[in-house]
Short mmCIF file of C-alpha atoms in Angstrom, two decimals:
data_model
loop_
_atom_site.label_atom_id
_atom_site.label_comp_id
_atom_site.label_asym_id
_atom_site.label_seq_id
_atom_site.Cartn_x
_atom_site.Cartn_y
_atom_site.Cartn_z
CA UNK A 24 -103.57 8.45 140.66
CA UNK A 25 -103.88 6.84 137.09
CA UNK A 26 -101.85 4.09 135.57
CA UNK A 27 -99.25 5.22 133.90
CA UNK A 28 -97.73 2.83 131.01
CA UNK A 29 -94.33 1.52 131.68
CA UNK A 30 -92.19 -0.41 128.95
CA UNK A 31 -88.90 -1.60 130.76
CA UNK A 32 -87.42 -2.42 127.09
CA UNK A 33 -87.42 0.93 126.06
CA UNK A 34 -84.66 3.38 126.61
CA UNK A 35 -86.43 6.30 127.19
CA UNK A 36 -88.16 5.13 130.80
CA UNK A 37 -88.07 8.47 132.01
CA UNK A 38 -91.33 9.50 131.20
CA UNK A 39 -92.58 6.23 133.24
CA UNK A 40 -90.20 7.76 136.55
CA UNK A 41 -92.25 10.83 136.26
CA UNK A 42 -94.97 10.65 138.79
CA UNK A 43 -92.32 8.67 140.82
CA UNK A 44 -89.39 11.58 140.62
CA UNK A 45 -92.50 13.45 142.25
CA UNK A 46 -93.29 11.84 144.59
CA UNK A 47 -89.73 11.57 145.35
CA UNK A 48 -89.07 14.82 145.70
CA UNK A 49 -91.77 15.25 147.64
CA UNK A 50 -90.95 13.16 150.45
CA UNK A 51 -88.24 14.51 151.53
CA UNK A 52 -84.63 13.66 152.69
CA UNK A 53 -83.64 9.97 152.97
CA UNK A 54 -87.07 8.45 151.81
CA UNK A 55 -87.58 5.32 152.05
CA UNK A 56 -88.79 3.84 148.52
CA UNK A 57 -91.05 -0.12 148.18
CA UNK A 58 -91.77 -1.22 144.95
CA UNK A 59 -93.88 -4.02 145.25
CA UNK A 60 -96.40 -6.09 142.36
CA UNK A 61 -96.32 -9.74 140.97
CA UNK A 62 -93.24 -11.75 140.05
CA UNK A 63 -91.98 -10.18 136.41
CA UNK A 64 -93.72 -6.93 136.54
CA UNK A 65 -90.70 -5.16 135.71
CA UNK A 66 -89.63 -3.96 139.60
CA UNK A 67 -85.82 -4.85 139.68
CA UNK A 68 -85.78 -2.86 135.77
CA UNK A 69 -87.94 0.22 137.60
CA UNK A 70 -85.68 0.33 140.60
CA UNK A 71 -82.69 0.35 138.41
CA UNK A 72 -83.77 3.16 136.54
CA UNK A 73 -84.89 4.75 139.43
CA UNK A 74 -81.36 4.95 140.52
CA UNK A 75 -79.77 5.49 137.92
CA UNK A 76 -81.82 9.23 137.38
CA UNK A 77 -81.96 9.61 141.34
CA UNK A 78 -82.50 13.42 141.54
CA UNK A 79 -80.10 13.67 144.35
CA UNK A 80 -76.43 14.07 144.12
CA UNK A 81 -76.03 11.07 146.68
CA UNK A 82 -77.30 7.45 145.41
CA UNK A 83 -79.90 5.52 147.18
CA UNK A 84 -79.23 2.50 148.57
CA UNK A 85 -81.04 -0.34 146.57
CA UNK A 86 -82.30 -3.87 148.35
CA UNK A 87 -83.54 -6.62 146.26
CA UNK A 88 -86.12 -8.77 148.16
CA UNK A 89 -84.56 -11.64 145.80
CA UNK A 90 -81.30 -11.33 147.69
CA UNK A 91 -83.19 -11.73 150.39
CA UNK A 92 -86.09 -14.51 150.81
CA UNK A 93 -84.85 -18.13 152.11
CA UNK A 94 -85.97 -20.09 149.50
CA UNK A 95 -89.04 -20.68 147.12
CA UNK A 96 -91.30 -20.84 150.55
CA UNK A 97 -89.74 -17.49 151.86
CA UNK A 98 -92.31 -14.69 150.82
CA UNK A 99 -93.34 -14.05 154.48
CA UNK A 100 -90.10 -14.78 155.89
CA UNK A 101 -89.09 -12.00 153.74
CA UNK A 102 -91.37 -9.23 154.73
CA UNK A 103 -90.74 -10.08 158.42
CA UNK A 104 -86.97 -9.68 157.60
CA UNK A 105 -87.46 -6.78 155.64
CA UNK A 106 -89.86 -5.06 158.69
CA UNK A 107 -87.32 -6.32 161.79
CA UNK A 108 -84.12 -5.67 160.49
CA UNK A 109 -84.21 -3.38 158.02
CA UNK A 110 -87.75 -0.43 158.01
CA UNK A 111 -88.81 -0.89 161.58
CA UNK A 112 -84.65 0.16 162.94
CA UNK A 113 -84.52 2.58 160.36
CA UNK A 114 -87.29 4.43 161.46
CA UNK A 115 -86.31 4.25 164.80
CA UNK A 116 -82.63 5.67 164.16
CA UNK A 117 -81.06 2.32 164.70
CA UNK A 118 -78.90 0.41 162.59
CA UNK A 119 -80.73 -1.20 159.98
CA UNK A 120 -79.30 -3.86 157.73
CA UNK A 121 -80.17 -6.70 155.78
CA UNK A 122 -79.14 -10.75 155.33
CA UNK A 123 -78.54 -12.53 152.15
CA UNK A 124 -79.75 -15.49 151.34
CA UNK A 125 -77.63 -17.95 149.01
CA UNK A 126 -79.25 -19.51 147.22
CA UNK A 127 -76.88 -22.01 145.76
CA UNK A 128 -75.98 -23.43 149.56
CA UNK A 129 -79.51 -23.20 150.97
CA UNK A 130 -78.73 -21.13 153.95
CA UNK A 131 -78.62 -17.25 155.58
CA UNK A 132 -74.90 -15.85 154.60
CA UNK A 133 -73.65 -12.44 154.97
CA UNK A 134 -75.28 -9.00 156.48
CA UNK A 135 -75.07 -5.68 154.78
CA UNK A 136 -75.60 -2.55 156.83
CA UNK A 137 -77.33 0.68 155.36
CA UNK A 138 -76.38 3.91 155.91
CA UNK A 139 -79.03 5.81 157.48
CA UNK A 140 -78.00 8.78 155.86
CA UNK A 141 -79.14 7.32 152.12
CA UNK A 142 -82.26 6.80 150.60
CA UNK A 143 -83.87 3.59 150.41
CA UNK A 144 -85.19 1.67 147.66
CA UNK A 145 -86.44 -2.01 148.03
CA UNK A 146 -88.04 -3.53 145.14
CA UNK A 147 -89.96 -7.21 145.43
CA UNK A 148 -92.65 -9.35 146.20
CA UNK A 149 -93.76 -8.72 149.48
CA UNK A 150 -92.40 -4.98 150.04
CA UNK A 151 -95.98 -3.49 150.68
CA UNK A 152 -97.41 -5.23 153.73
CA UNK A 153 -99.48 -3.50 155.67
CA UNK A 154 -96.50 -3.16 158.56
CA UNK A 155 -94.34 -1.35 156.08
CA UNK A 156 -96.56 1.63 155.01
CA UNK A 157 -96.28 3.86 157.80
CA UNK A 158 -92.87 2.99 157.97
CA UNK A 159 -92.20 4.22 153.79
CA UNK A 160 -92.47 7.13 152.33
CA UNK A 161 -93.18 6.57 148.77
CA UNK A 162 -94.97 2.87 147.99
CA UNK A 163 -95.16 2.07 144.43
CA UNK A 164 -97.36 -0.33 142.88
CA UNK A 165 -96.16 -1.92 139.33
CA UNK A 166 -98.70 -4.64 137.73
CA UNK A 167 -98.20 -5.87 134.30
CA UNK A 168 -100.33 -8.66 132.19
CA UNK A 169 -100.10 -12.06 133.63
CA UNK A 170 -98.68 -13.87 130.30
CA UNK A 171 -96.31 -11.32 130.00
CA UNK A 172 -94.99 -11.26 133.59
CA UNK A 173 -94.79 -15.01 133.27
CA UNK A 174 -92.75 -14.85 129.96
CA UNK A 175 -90.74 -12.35 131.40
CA UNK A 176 -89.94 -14.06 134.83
CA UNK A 177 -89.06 -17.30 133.14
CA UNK A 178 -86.95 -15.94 130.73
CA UNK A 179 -85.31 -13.89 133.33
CA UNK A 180 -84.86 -17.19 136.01
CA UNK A 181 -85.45 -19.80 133.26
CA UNK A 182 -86.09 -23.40 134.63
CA UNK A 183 -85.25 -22.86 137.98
CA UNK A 184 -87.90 -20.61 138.54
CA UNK A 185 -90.23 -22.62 136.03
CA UNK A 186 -90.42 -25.41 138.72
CA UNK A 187 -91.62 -23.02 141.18
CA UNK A 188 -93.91 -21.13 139.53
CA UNK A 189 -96.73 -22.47 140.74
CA UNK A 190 -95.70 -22.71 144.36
CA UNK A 191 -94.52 -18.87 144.08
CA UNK A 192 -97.48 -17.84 142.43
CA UNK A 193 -99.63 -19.80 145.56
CA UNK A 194 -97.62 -17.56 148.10
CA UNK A 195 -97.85 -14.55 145.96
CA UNK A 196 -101.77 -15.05 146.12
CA UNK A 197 -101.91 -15.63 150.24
CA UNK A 198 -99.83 -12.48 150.44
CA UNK A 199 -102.63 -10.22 148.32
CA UNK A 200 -105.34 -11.71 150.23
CA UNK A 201 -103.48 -11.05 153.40
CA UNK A 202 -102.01 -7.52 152.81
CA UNK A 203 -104.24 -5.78 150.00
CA UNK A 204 -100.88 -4.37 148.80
CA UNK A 205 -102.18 -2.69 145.86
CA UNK A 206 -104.21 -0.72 147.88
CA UNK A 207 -101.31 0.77 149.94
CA UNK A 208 -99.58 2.19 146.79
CA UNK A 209 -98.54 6.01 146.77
CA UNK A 210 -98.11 5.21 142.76
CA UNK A 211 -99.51 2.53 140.60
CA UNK A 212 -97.47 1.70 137.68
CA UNK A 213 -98.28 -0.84 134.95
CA UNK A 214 -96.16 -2.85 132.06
#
């Protein structure tokens, strides 16, 4: 599938959610949703307009992979978590849910279920390991230029990410080595 151009500023993102309403739709019931590319892309913006023109009458349920890595060092941490607790019971018909991470106190807090009987969407780093795809239905891929992600994530985070970008941007760089996540993408997006 081509690119398609995405501009997360602009009201009118529906054109964008095209392709991915489609491939929506297609799926099926309850699909389960990963929207995975590099740190500033535009994925949280994507998977909030994604909601907000979900084509069903009942809302997905939307995961943040932010809420959900322990700490700067937690990118594969996170796609383990994301795999055990959350895609792997899911697909089994277990109970699937999902722990925060706070930030501010350094430690695991609270669990929130999902209801098996909602969509999925999970946007972040990390969502398209190779363990996830047959375990998703729809796998989107959203790149964007690397000045412009950077700009974007720092102004988003602003210093606290800034001291990490480096160290992030080494993790994010073992994980495409690793994982080819690109490559498992349904739908490639870019910004």
């Amino acid at each position: 599938m081509p690119d398609a151009l995405f501009e997360p500023a602009a009201l009118g993102v529906t054109p964008l959610l095209a392709p991915l309403l489609l491939a929506v739709a297609a799926a099926g019931a309850n699909p389960v949703i990963l929207i995975d590319g590099p740190s500033g892309a535009g994925k949280s913006t994507l998977a909030d307009a994604l909601v907000q023109h979900w084509p069903g009458t009942v809302r997905p349920q939307l995961v943040r992979m932010d809420d959900i890595y322990p700490g700067w060092d937690g990118l594969d941490a996170a796609v383990h978590h994301l795999q055990h607790h959350v895609l792997q019971p899911r697909h089994d018909a277990l109970p699937a849910a999902w722990q925060r991470y706070d930030w501010g106190e350094n430690e695991a807090a609270e669990w929130h279920p999902l209801d098996p009987t909602r969509a999925l969407i999970v946007e972040g780093c990390g969502t398209l390991a190779a363990a996830h795809e047959p375990l998703s239905q729809v796998r989107v891929w959203l790149a964007a230029d690397d000045a412009l992600r950077k700009r974007r994530a720092l102004d988003r985070d602003g210093e606290a990410f800034r001291a990490h970008w480096d160290q992030w941007q080494q993790e994010w760089a073992t994980y495409l080595g690793r994982e080819a996540p690109q490559s498992r993408a349904t739908v490639r997006l870019r910004s």
